[in-house]
mmCIF file with all atom_site columns, C-alpha atoms in Angstrom:
data_model
loop_
_atom_site.group_PDB
_atom_site.id
_atom_site.type_symbol
_atom_site.label_atom_id
_atom_site.label_alt_id
_atom_site.label_comp_id
_atom_site.label_asym_id
_atom_site.label_entity_id
_atom_site.label_seq_id
_atom_site.pdbx_PDB_ins_code
_atom_site.Cartn_x
_atom_site.Cartn_y
_atom_site.Cartn_z
_atom_site.occupancy
_atom_site.B_iso_or_equiv
_atom_site.pdbx_formal_charge
_atom_site.auth_seq_id
_atom_site.auth_comp_id
_atom_site.auth_asym_id
_atom_site.auth_atom_id
_atom_site.pdbx_PDB_model_num
ATOM 1   C CA . ALA A 1 1   ? -20.003 -2.358  -15.109 1.00 41.00 ? 23  ALA A CA 1
ATOM 2   C CA . ALA A 1 2   ? -18.310 -4.984  -16.952 1.00 42.00 ? 24  ALA A CA 1
ATOM 3   C CA . ALA A 1 3   ? -19.612 -6.484  -20.200 1.00 44.00 ? 25  ALA A CA 1
ATOM 4   C CA . PRO A 1 4   ? -21.089 -9.848  -20.003 1.00 44.00 ? 26  PRO A CA 1
ATOM 5   C CA . ALA A 1 5   ? -18.389 -12.665 -20.812 1.00 44.00 ? 27  ALA A CA 1
ATOM 6   C CA . ALA A 1 6   ? -18.496 -14.096 -24.283 1.00 43.00 ? 28  ALA A CA 1
ATOM 7   C CA . GLY A 1 7   ? -21.374 -16.669 -24.815 1.00 43.00 ? 29  GLY A CA 1
ATOM 8   C CA . LEU A 1 8   ? -23.517 -15.399 -21.883 1.00 45.00 ? 30  LEU A CA 1
ATOM 9   C CA . THR A 1 9   ? -26.359 -12.846 -21.934 1.00 42.00 ? 31  THR A CA 1
ATOM 10  C CA . THR A 1 10  ? -28.191 -10.910 -19.546 1.00 43.00 ? 32  THR A CA 1
ATOM 11  C CA . ALA A 1 11  ? -31.360 -12.541 -20.429 1.00 40.00 ? 33  ALA A CA 1
ATOM 12  C CA . PRO A 1 12  ? -32.880 -16.019 -20.065 1.00 41.00 ? 34  PRO A CA 1
ATOM 13  C CA . PRO A 1 13  ? -32.261 -18.286 -23.141 1.00 40.00 ? 35  PRO A CA 1
ATOM 14  C CA . ALA A 1 14  ? -35.107 -18.624 -25.657 1.00 38.00 ? 36  ALA A CA 1
ATOM 15  C CA . ARG A 1 15  ? -36.596 -21.966 -25.921 1.00 39.00 ? 37  ARG A CA 1
ATOM 16  C CA . THR A 1 16  ? -36.228 -23.677 -29.341 1.00 39.00 ? 38  THR A CA 1
ATOM 17  C CA . SER A 1 17  ? -39.209 -25.917 -29.060 1.00 44.00 ? 39  SER A CA 1
ATOM 18  C CA . GLY A 1 18  ? -42.208 -26.851 -26.739 1.00 49.00 ? 40  GLY A CA 1
ATOM 19  C CA . ARG A 1 19  ? -44.149 -24.445 -24.530 1.00 61.00 ? 41  ARG A CA 1
ATOM 20  C CA . SER A 1 20  ? -42.409 -22.669 -21.644 1.00 68.00 ? 42  SER A CA 1
ATOM 21  C CA . GLY A 1 21  ? -42.152 -24.993 -18.639 1.00 78.00 ? 43  GLY A CA 1
ATOM 22  C CA . ASP A 1 22  ? -42.310 -28.241 -20.983 1.00 82.00 ? 44  ASP A CA 1
ATOM 23  C CA . PRO A 1 23  ? -39.570 -30.567 -20.237 1.00 85.00 ? 45  PRO A CA 1
ATOM 24  C CA . VAL A 1 24  ? -37.150 -31.614 -22.953 1.00 85.00 ? 46  VAL A CA 1
ATOM 25  C CA . VAL A 1 25  ? -36.519 -35.313 -22.988 1.00 85.00 ? 47  VAL A CA 1
ATOM 26  C CA . ASN A 1 26  ? -32.913 -36.274 -23.108 1.00 78.00 ? 48  ASN A CA 1
ATOM 27  C CA . ALA A 1 27  ? -31.178 -39.133 -24.980 1.00 75.00 ? 49  ALA A CA 1
ATOM 28  C CA . THR A 1 28  ? -31.580 -41.606 -22.122 1.00 75.00 ? 50  THR A CA 1
ATOM 29  C CA . GLY A 1 29  ? -35.501 -40.857 -21.869 1.00 82.00 ? 51  GLY A CA 1
ATOM 30  C CA . HIS A 1 30  ? -35.514 -38.519 -18.860 1.00 90.00 ? 52  HIS A CA 1
ATOM 31  C CA . LYS A 1 31  ? -37.020 -35.378 -18.608 1.00 95.00 ? 53  LYS A CA 1
ATOM 32  C CA . CYS A 1 32  ? -34.843 -32.067 -18.557 1.00 96.00 ? 54  CYS A CA 1
ATOM 33  C CA . TYR A 1 33  ? -35.997 -28.692 -17.086 1.00 97.00 ? 55  TYR A CA 1
ATOM 34  C CA . LYS A 1 34  ? -34.534 -25.441 -17.632 1.00 98.00 ? 56  LYS A CA 1
ATOM 35  C CA . PHE A 1 35  ? -34.626 -22.532 -15.194 1.00 98.00 ? 57  PHE A CA 1
ATOM 36  C CA . PHE A 1 36  ? -33.380 -19.047 -14.783 1.00 98.00 ? 58  PHE A CA 1
ATOM 37  C CA . ALA A 1 37  ? -32.707 -17.037 -11.782 1.00 98.00 ? 59  ALA A CA 1
ATOM 38  C CA . ARG A 1 38  ? -32.012 -13.211 -11.582 1.00 98.00 ? 60  ARG A CA 1
ATOM 39  C CA . LEU A 1 39  ? -29.437 -12.673 -8.732  1.00 98.00 ? 61  LEU A CA 1
ATOM 40  C CA . ASN A 1 40  ? -29.874 -9.551  -6.676  1.00 96.00 ? 62  ASN A CA 1
ATOM 41  C CA . VAL A 1 41  ? -27.860 -8.745  -3.492  1.00 93.00 ? 63  VAL A CA 1
ATOM 42  C CA . ASN A 1 42  ? -29.162 -10.152 -0.410  1.00 90.00 ? 64  ASN A CA 1
ATOM 43  C CA . PRO A 1 43  ? -30.382 -7.366  1.753   1.00 89.00 ? 65  PRO A CA 1
ATOM 44  C CA . LEU A 1 44  ? -28.552 -8.854  4.733   1.00 88.00 ? 66  LEU A CA 1
ATOM 45  C CA . GLN A 1 45  ? -25.415 -8.068  2.875   1.00 91.00 ? 67  GLN A CA 1
ATOM 46  C CA . GLN A 1 46  ? -25.879 -4.119  3.151   1.00 88.00 ? 68  GLN A CA 1
ATOM 47  C CA . TYR A 1 47  ? -23.545 -3.592  6.145   1.00 91.00 ? 69  TYR A CA 1
ATOM 48  C CA . LYS A 1 48  ? -20.478 -1.094  6.243   1.00 92.00 ? 70  LYS A CA 1
ATOM 49  C CA . ASN A 1 49  ? -17.384 -2.286  4.407   1.00 94.00 ? 71  ASN A CA 1
ATOM 50  C CA . ASN A 1 50  ? -18.808 -5.234  2.802   1.00 95.00 ? 72  ASN A CA 1
ATOM 51  C CA . PRO A 1 51  ? -16.719 -5.838  -0.549  1.00 96.00 ? 73  PRO A CA 1
ATOM 52  C CA . ASP A 1 52  ? -19.830 -7.659  -2.140  1.00 96.00 ? 74  ASP A CA 1
ATOM 53  C CA . SER A 1 53  ? -22.775 -5.247  -1.276  1.00 94.00 ? 75  SER A CA 1
ATOM 54  C CA . GLU A 1 54  ? -23.480 -4.600  -5.033  1.00 95.00 ? 76  GLU A CA 1
ATOM 55  C CA . ALA A 1 55  ? -23.136 -8.174  -6.236  1.00 96.00 ? 77  ALA A CA 1
ATOM 56  C CA . LEU A 1 56  ? -25.644 -9.221  -8.916  1.00 96.00 ? 78  LEU A CA 1
ATOM 57  C CA . GLY A 1 57  ? -25.927 -11.513 -11.905 1.00 98.00 ? 79  GLY A CA 1
ATOM 58  C CA . PHE A 1 58  ? -28.120 -14.280 -13.268 1.00 98.00 ? 80  PHE A CA 1
ATOM 59  C CA . ALA A 1 59  ? -28.022 -18.097 -13.331 1.00 98.00 ? 81  ALA A CA 1
ATOM 60  C CA . THR A 1 60  ? -29.372 -20.554 -15.801 1.00 98.00 ? 82  THR A CA 1
ATOM 61  C CA . CYS A 1 61  ? -29.705 -24.387 -15.022 1.00 98.00 ? 83  CYS A CA 1
ATOM 62  C CA . GLN A 1 62  ? -30.818 -27.654 -16.622 1.00 98.00 ? 84  GLN A CA 1
ATOM 63  C CA . LEU A 1 63  ? -31.957 -29.984 -14.014 1.00 98.00 ? 85  LEU A CA 1
ATOM 64  C CA . CYS A 1 64  ? -32.745 -33.619 -15.529 1.00 97.00 ? 86  CYS A CA 1
ATOM 65  C CA . THR A 1 65  ? -34.558 -36.472 -13.669 1.00 96.00 ? 87  THR A CA 1
ATOM 66  C CA . ASP A 1 66  ? -31.689 -38.885 -14.353 1.00 96.00 ? 88  ASP A CA 1
ATOM 67  C CA . GLY A 1 67  ? -29.736 -36.765 -11.886 1.00 95.00 ? 89  GLY A CA 1
ATOM 68  C CA . ARG A 1 68  ? -27.853 -34.979 -14.195 1.00 96.00 ? 90  ARG A CA 1
ATOM 69  C CA . MET A 1 69  ? -27.694 -31.207 -13.429 1.00 98.00 ? 91  MET A CA 1
ATOM 70  C CA . ASN A 1 70  ? -25.597 -28.207 -14.451 1.00 98.00 ? 92  ASN A CA 1
ATOM 71  C CA . CYS A 1 71  ? -25.772 -24.397 -13.992 1.00 98.00 ? 93  CYS A CA 1
ATOM 72  C CA . SER A 1 72  ? -24.072 -21.365 -15.794 1.00 98.00 ? 94  SER A CA 1
ATOM 73  C CA . SER A 1 73  ? -23.720 -18.008 -13.856 1.00 98.00 ? 95  SER A CA 1
ATOM 74  C CA . LEU A 1 74  ? -22.456 -14.708 -14.505 1.00 98.00 ? 96  LEU A CA 1
ATOM 75  C CA . LEU A 1 75  ? -21.935 -12.264 -11.474 1.00 98.00 ? 97  LEU A CA 1
ATOM 76  C CA . HIS A 1 76  ? -20.963 -8.670  -11.558 1.00 97.00 ? 98  HIS A CA 1
ATOM 77  C CA . SER A 1 77  ? -19.549 -6.150  -9.012  1.00 96.00 ? 99  SER A CA 1
ATOM 78  C CA . GLY A 1 78  ? -18.186 -8.554  -6.162  1.00 96.00 ? 100 GLY A CA 1
ATOM 79  C CA . LYS A 1 79  ? -14.785 -8.607  -4.770  1.00 96.00 ? 101 LYS A CA 1
ATOM 80  C CA . SER A 1 80  ? -14.296 -11.498 -2.029  1.00 97.00 ? 102 SER A CA 1
ATOM 81  C CA . ARG A 1 81  ? -13.597 -15.110 -3.101  1.00 98.00 ? 103 ARG A CA 1
ATOM 82  C CA . LEU A 1 82  ? -16.646 -17.096 -4.055  1.00 98.00 ? 104 LEU A CA 1
ATOM 83  C CA . ILE A 1 83  ? -16.732 -20.170 -1.843  1.00 98.00 ? 105 ILE A CA 1
ATOM 84  C CA . ALA A 1 84  ? -20.152 -21.852 -2.483  1.00 98.00 ? 106 ALA A CA 1
ATOM 85  C CA . SER A 1 85  ? -23.281 -21.951 -4.767  1.00 98.00 ? 107 SER A CA 1
ATOM 86  C CA . HIS A 1 86  ? -26.331 -23.939 -4.348  1.00 98.00 ? 108 HIS A CA 1
ATOM 87  C CA . ILE A 1 87  ? -29.982 -24.168 -5.084  1.00 98.00 ? 109 ILE A CA 1
ATOM 88  C CA . HIS A 1 88  ? -31.804 -24.101 -1.647  1.00 97.00 ? 110 HIS A CA 1
ATOM 89  C CA . MET A 1 89  ? -35.318 -24.858 -0.675  1.00 97.00 ? 111 MET A CA 1
ATOM 90  C CA . ALA A 1 90  ? -36.973 -22.129 1.223   1.00 95.00 ? 112 ALA A CA 1
ATOM 91  C CA . SER A 1 91  ? -38.912 -23.138 4.541   1.00 92.00 ? 113 SER A CA 1
ATOM 92  C CA . GLY A 1 92  ? -42.579 -22.849 4.378   1.00 82.00 ? 114 GLY A CA 1
ATOM 93  C CA . ASP A 1 93  ? -45.664 -24.071 2.030   1.00 79.00 ? 115 ASP A CA 1
ATOM 94  C CA . ASP A 1 94  ? -45.795 -20.613 0.250   1.00 80.00 ? 116 ASP A CA 1
ATOM 95  C CA . SER A 1 95  ? -45.367 -21.447 -3.574  1.00 81.00 ? 117 SER A CA 1
ATOM 96  C CA . ASN A 1 96  ? -43.281 -18.190 -3.631  1.00 84.00 ? 118 ASN A CA 1
ATOM 97  C CA . SER A 1 97  ? -41.281 -18.664 -0.427  1.00 85.00 ? 119 SER A CA 1
ATOM 98  C CA . GLY A 1 98  ? -37.870 -18.754 -2.386  1.00 89.00 ? 120 GLY A CA 1
ATOM 99  C CA . VAL A 1 99  ? -38.360 -15.005 -3.189  1.00 89.00 ? 121 VAL A CA 1
ATOM 100 C CA . SER A 1 100 ? -37.253 -14.042 0.308   1.00 88.00 ? 122 SER A CA 1
ATOM 101 C CA . GLY A 1 101 ? -37.496 -17.219 2.529   1.00 90.00 ? 123 GLY A CA 1
ATOM 102 C CA . GLU A 1 102 ? -34.487 -19.244 3.822   1.00 92.00 ? 124 GLU A CA 1
ATOM 103 C CA . GLY A 1 103 ? -33.803 -22.786 3.679   1.00 95.00 ? 125 GLY A CA 1
ATOM 104 C CA . PRO A 1 104 ? -31.233 -25.622 3.278   1.00 96.00 ? 126 PRO A CA 1
ATOM 105 C CA . PRO A 1 105 ? -29.192 -26.211 0.013   1.00 97.00 ? 127 PRO A CA 1
ATOM 106 C CA . VAL A 1 106 ? -30.561 -29.041 -1.807  1.00 98.00 ? 128 VAL A CA 1
ATOM 107 C CA . ILE A 1 107 ? -28.020 -29.243 -4.707  1.00 98.00 ? 129 ILE A CA 1
ATOM 108 C CA . ASN A 1 108 ? -24.495 -28.286 -4.645  1.00 98.00 ? 130 ASN A CA 1
ATOM 109 C CA . PHE A 1 109 ? -22.721 -26.594 -7.569  1.00 98.00 ? 131 PHE A CA 1
ATOM 110 C CA . CYS A 1 110 ? -19.231 -24.996 -7.366  1.00 98.00 ? 132 CYS A CA 1
ATOM 111 C CA . GLY A 1 111 ? -17.604 -24.322 -3.928  1.00 98.00 ? 133 GLY A CA 1
ATOM 112 C CA . ASP A 1 112 ? -14.582 -24.719 -1.537  1.00 98.00 ? 134 ASP A CA 1
ATOM 113 C CA . ASN A 1 113 ? -14.030 -28.303 -0.106  1.00 98.00 ? 135 ASN A CA 1
ATOM 114 C CA . GLN A 1 114 ? -11.418 -26.870 2.255   1.00 96.00 ? 136 GLN A CA 1
ATOM 115 C CA . LYS A 1 115 ? -11.976 -27.401 5.986   1.00 96.00 ? 137 LYS A CA 1
ATOM 116 C CA . GLY A 1 116 ? -13.590 -24.268 7.601   1.00 96.00 ? 138 GLY A CA 1
ATOM 117 C CA . MET A 1 117 ? -15.665 -23.518 4.744   1.00 97.00 ? 139 MET A CA 1
ATOM 118 C CA . ILE A 1 118 ? -19.494 -24.049 4.184   1.00 97.00 ? 140 ILE A CA 1
ATOM 119 C CA . ASP A 1 119 ? -19.881 -27.702 4.625   1.00 96.00 ? 141 ASP A CA 1
ATOM 120 C CA . ASP A 1 120 ? -23.191 -29.322 3.974   1.00 96.00 ? 142 ASP A CA 1
ATOM 121 C CA . GLN A 1 121 ? -21.640 -32.919 4.301   1.00 95.00 ? 143 GLN A CA 1
ATOM 122 C CA . MET A 1 122 ? -21.492 -33.178 0.295   1.00 97.00 ? 144 MET A CA 1
ATOM 123 C CA . GLN A 1 123 ? -18.391 -32.371 -1.773  1.00 97.00 ? 145 GLN A CA 1
ATOM 124 C CA . TYR A 1 124 ? -18.810 -29.556 -4.416  1.00 98.00 ? 146 TYR A CA 1
ATOM 125 C CA . PRO A 1 125 ? -17.952 -30.945 -7.884  1.00 98.00 ? 147 PRO A CA 1
ATOM 126 C CA . GLN A 1 126 ? -15.416 -28.175 -8.582  1.00 98.00 ? 148 GLN A CA 1
ATOM 127 C CA . VAL A 1 127 ? -14.316 -24.732 -7.391  1.00 98.00 ? 149 VAL A CA 1
ATOM 128 C CA . CYS A 1 128 ? -15.871 -21.474 -8.387  1.00 98.00 ? 150 CYS A CA 1
ATOM 129 C CA . GLN A 1 129 ? -14.276 -19.267 -11.040 1.00 98.00 ? 151 GLN A CA 1
ATOM 130 C CA . GLN A 1 130 ? -13.227 -16.078 -9.454  1.00 98.00 ? 152 GLN A CA 1
ATOM 131 C CA . TRP A 1 131 ? -13.773 -12.331 -10.397 1.00 98.00 ? 153 TRP A CA 1
ATOM 132 C CA . VAL A 1 132 ? -11.936 -11.146 -13.254 1.00 97.00 ? 154 VAL A CA 1
ATOM 133 C CA . ASN A 1 133 ? -12.456 -7.732  -14.332 1.00 96.00 ? 155 ASN A CA 1
ATOM 134 C CA . ASP A 1 134 ? -15.298 -7.276  -12.035 1.00 96.00 ? 156 ASP A CA 1
ATOM 135 C CA . ALA A 1 135 ? -17.082 -10.313 -13.329 1.00 98.00 ? 157 ALA A CA 1
ATOM 136 C CA . ALA A 1 136 ? -17.107 -14.195 -12.273 1.00 98.00 ? 158 ALA A CA 1
ATOM 137 C CA . GLU A 1 137 ? -18.333 -16.622 -14.964 1.00 98.00 ? 159 GLU A CA 1
ATOM 138 C CA . ASN A 1 138 ? -19.076 -20.193 -13.996 1.00 98.00 ? 160 ASN A CA 1
ATOM 139 C CA . ARG A 1 139 ? -20.129 -22.203 -17.156 1.00 98.00 ? 161 ARG A CA 1
ATOM 140 C CA . ASP A 1 140 ? -21.920 -25.588 -17.030 1.00 98.00 ? 162 ASP A CA 1
ATOM 141 C CA . VAL A 1 141 ? -20.925 -26.272 -13.352 1.00 98.00 ? 163 VAL A CA 1
ATOM 142 C CA . PRO A 1 142 ? -22.233 -29.844 -12.598 1.00 98.00 ? 164 PRO A CA 1
ATOM 143 C CA . GLY A 1 143 ? -24.643 -30.270 -9.619  1.00 98.00 ? 165 GLY A CA 1
ATOM 144 C CA . VAL A 1 144 ? -24.972 -32.913 -6.977  1.00 98.00 ? 166 VAL A CA 1
ATOM 145 C CA . LEU A 1 145 ? -27.770 -33.608 -4.808  1.00 97.00 ? 167 LEU A CA 1
ATOM 146 C CA . VAL A 1 146 ? -26.971 -32.967 -1.021  1.00 97.00 ? 168 VAL A CA 1
ATOM 147 C CA . PRO A 1 147 ? -28.053 -36.233 0.731   1.00 96.00 ? 169 PRO A CA 1
ATOM 148 C CA . HIS A 1 148 ? -28.446 -34.525 4.147   1.00 95.00 ? 170 HIS A CA 1
ATOM 149 C CA . PHE A 1 149 ? -30.978 -32.414 2.957   1.00 96.00 ? 171 PHE A CA 1
ATOM 150 C CA . ASN A 1 150 ? -32.768 -34.745 0.617   1.00 96.00 ? 172 ASN A CA 1
ATOM 151 C CA . ARG A 1 151 ? -33.339 -37.660 2.947   1.00 95.00 ? 173 ARG A CA 1
ATOM 152 C CA . GLY A 1 152 ? -35.745 -40.068 1.416   1.00 95.00 ? 174 GLY A CA 1
ATOM 153 C CA . VAL A 1 153 ? -35.766 -37.870 -1.832  1.00 97.00 ? 175 VAL A CA 1
ATOM 154 C CA . THR A 1 154 ? -34.219 -39.202 -5.046  1.00 97.00 ? 176 THR A CA 1
ATOM 155 C CA . ALA A 1 155 ? -32.813 -37.005 -7.742  1.00 96.00 ? 177 ALA A CA 1
ATOM 156 C CA . LYS A 1 156 ? -35.785 -37.546 -10.005 1.00 96.00 ? 178 LYS A CA 1
ATOM 157 C CA . GLU A 1 157 ? -38.221 -36.438 -6.944  1.00 97.00 ? 179 GLU A CA 1
ATOM 158 C CA . ARG A 1 158 ? -36.317 -33.381 -6.147  1.00 98.00 ? 180 ARG A CA 1
ATOM 159 C CA . VAL A 1 159 ? -36.042 -32.431 -9.986  1.00 98.00 ? 181 VAL A CA 1
ATOM 160 C CA . GLU A 1 160 ? -39.840 -32.743 -10.357 1.00 97.00 ? 182 GLU A CA 1
ATOM 161 C CA . ALA A 1 161 ? -40.578 -30.944 -7.055  1.00 97.00 ? 183 ALA A CA 1
ATOM 162 C CA . ILE A 1 162 ? -38.471 -28.027 -8.274  1.00 98.00 ? 184 ILE A CA 1
ATOM 163 C CA . ALA A 1 163 ? -40.321 -28.090 -11.667 1.00 97.00 ? 185 ALA A CA 1
ATOM 164 C CA . ALA A 1 164 ? -43.562 -28.009 -10.018 1.00 96.00 ? 186 ALA A CA 1
ATOM 165 C CA . THR A 1 165 ? -43.048 -25.274 -7.511  1.00 96.00 ? 187 THR A CA 1
ATOM 166 C CA . PRO A 1 166 ? -40.027 -23.369 -8.737  1.00 97.00 ? 188 PRO A CA 1
ATOM 167 C CA . GLY A 1 167 ? -40.978 -20.436 -6.605  1.00 96.00 ? 189 GLY A CA 1
ATOM 168 C CA . ARG A 1 168 ? -39.975 -22.438 -3.246  1.00 96.00 ? 190 ARG A CA 1
ATOM 169 C CA . TYR A 1 169 ? -36.249 -22.441 -4.555  1.00 97.00 ? 191 TYR A CA 1
ATOM 170 C CA . TYR A 1 170 ? -33.486 -20.188 -5.015  1.00 97.00 ? 192 TYR A CA 1
ATOM 171 C CA . PHE A 1 171 ? -30.052 -20.112 -6.376  1.00 98.00 ? 193 PHE A CA 1
ATOM 172 C CA . ASN A 1 172 ? -27.601 -18.440 -4.176  1.00 97.00 ? 194 ASN A CA 1
ATOM 173 C CA . PHE A 1 173 ? -23.795 -17.567 -4.049  1.00 98.00 ? 195 PHE A CA 1
ATOM 174 C CA . HIS A 1 174 ? -21.748 -17.251 -1.023  1.00 97.00 ? 196 HIS A CA 1
ATOM 175 C CA . THR A 1 175 ? -18.251 -15.307 -0.659  1.00 98.00 ? 197 THR A CA 1
ATOM 176 C CA . LEU A 1 176 ? -15.657 -15.507 2.076   1.00 97.00 ? 198 LEU A CA 1
ATOM 177 C CA . ALA A 1 177 ? -16.482 -12.101 3.291   1.00 97.00 ? 199 ALA A CA 1
ATOM 178 C CA . SER A 1 178 ? -19.965 -13.111 3.832   1.00 96.00 ? 200 SER A CA 1
ATOM 179 C CA . TRP A 1 179 ? -18.973 -16.258 5.498   1.00 97.00 ? 201 TRP A CA 1
ATOM 180 C CA . THR A 1 180 ? -16.668 -14.498 7.950   1.00 96.00 ? 202 THR A CA 1
ATOM 181 C CA . LYS A 1 181 ? -19.395 -11.916 8.846   1.00 96.00 ? 203 LYS A CA 1
ATOM 182 C CA . TRP A 1 182 ? -22.164 -14.449 9.268   1.00 95.00 ? 204 TRP A CA 1
ATOM 183 C CA . TYR A 1 183 ? -20.465 -17.733 10.555  1.00 96.00 ? 205 TYR A CA 1
ATOM 184 C CA . PRO A 1 184 ? -21.610 -20.031 11.658  1.00 95.00 ? 206 PRO A CA 1
ATOM 185 C CA . HIS A 1 185 ? -24.781 -19.335 9.750   1.00 94.00 ? 207 HIS A CA 1
ATOM 186 C CA . PRO A 1 186 ? -24.113 -18.950 5.909   1.00 94.00 ? 208 PRO A CA 1
ATOM 187 C CA . GLN A 1 187 ? -25.639 -15.965 4.014   1.00 94.00 ? 209 GLN A CA 1
ATOM 188 C CA . GLY A 1 188 ? -25.390 -15.669 0.366   1.00 93.00 ? 210 GLY A CA 1
ATOM 189 C CA . ILE A 1 189 ? -24.277 -12.454 -1.306  1.00 95.00 ? 211 ILE A CA 1
ATOM 190 C CA . ALA A 1 190 ? -26.554 -12.770 -4.269  1.00 96.00 ? 212 ALA A CA 1
ATOM 191 C CA . ARG A 1 191 ? -29.768 -14.890 -4.663  1.00 96.00 ? 213 ARG A CA 1
ATOM 192 C CA . GLY A 1 192 ? -32.611 -15.294 -6.986  1.00 97.00 ? 214 GLY A CA 1
ATOM 193 C CA . VAL A 1 193 ? -35.995 -17.472 -6.926  1.00 97.00 ? 215 VAL A CA 1
ATOM 194 C CA . LEU A 1 194 ? -35.908 -20.222 -9.836  1.00 98.00 ? 216 LEU A CA 1
ATOM 195 C CA . VAL A 1 195 ? -38.214 -19.417 -12.820 1.00 97.00 ? 217 VAL A CA 1
ATOM 196 C CA . LEU A 1 196 ? -39.240 -22.419 -15.054 1.00 97.00 ? 218 LEU A CA 1
ATOM 197 C CA . GLN A 1 197 ? -38.291 -21.742 -18.646 1.00 96.00 ? 219 GLN A CA 1
#
C-alpha cells in the first residue's frame, strides 16, 4: 500500500480547543463544524474485473453555516478515473442510515462537469485529482450546495442538520468504471458515514 501523502494522516485530526462536536466560530461569526469519514469499498463494487474493488481512504471536512465548505481526502488502491465526490443524505429517519442507506447528494465537491458524467444539476467546483502511485489526494476542495436536492433548505440549515445528525450523511467517491457499470444509477466506489469531530 502507498504511504499517505505529505500532510495527510490516516487518523482524524485532533481538536485544538473545545469539546468534541463543539463548533468553532469563524471570523464572520458563523459556526463551523468538523467531520471525519472513513471510506470503505462499497459492497456493490465487489464484481468481477472491477479496477476499484479495493478502494479505501478517508475524508475530513469543515462545513460552515455561512456556506463555506471544504473537504480533504486521501484514497488508496483504486485505478479508474475519479469523476465525482459528494456528501449524500441517506433516506429514512434512522439516525445511522448513512452507514449503509442510499440517498441523493446534498453537497458537491470535486467532479467532472463533462456531458455524460454524473449530473445533479450543480457544477462541481473543480476536477478531482487522480491516482498517482496508487493514491489520490484531494486537498481543501470547496463544496457547493446542490439546489435540486436542497429545495427550501439554506446552506446554514443543511450544515446545522448535518451537525445534528451526522449519521444520516455519508461522503462518497465515484469513478468512471463504477458509472459505466451502474449507469444510469450512480453507485460510489468508497463511502463513509460522517462523524462529528
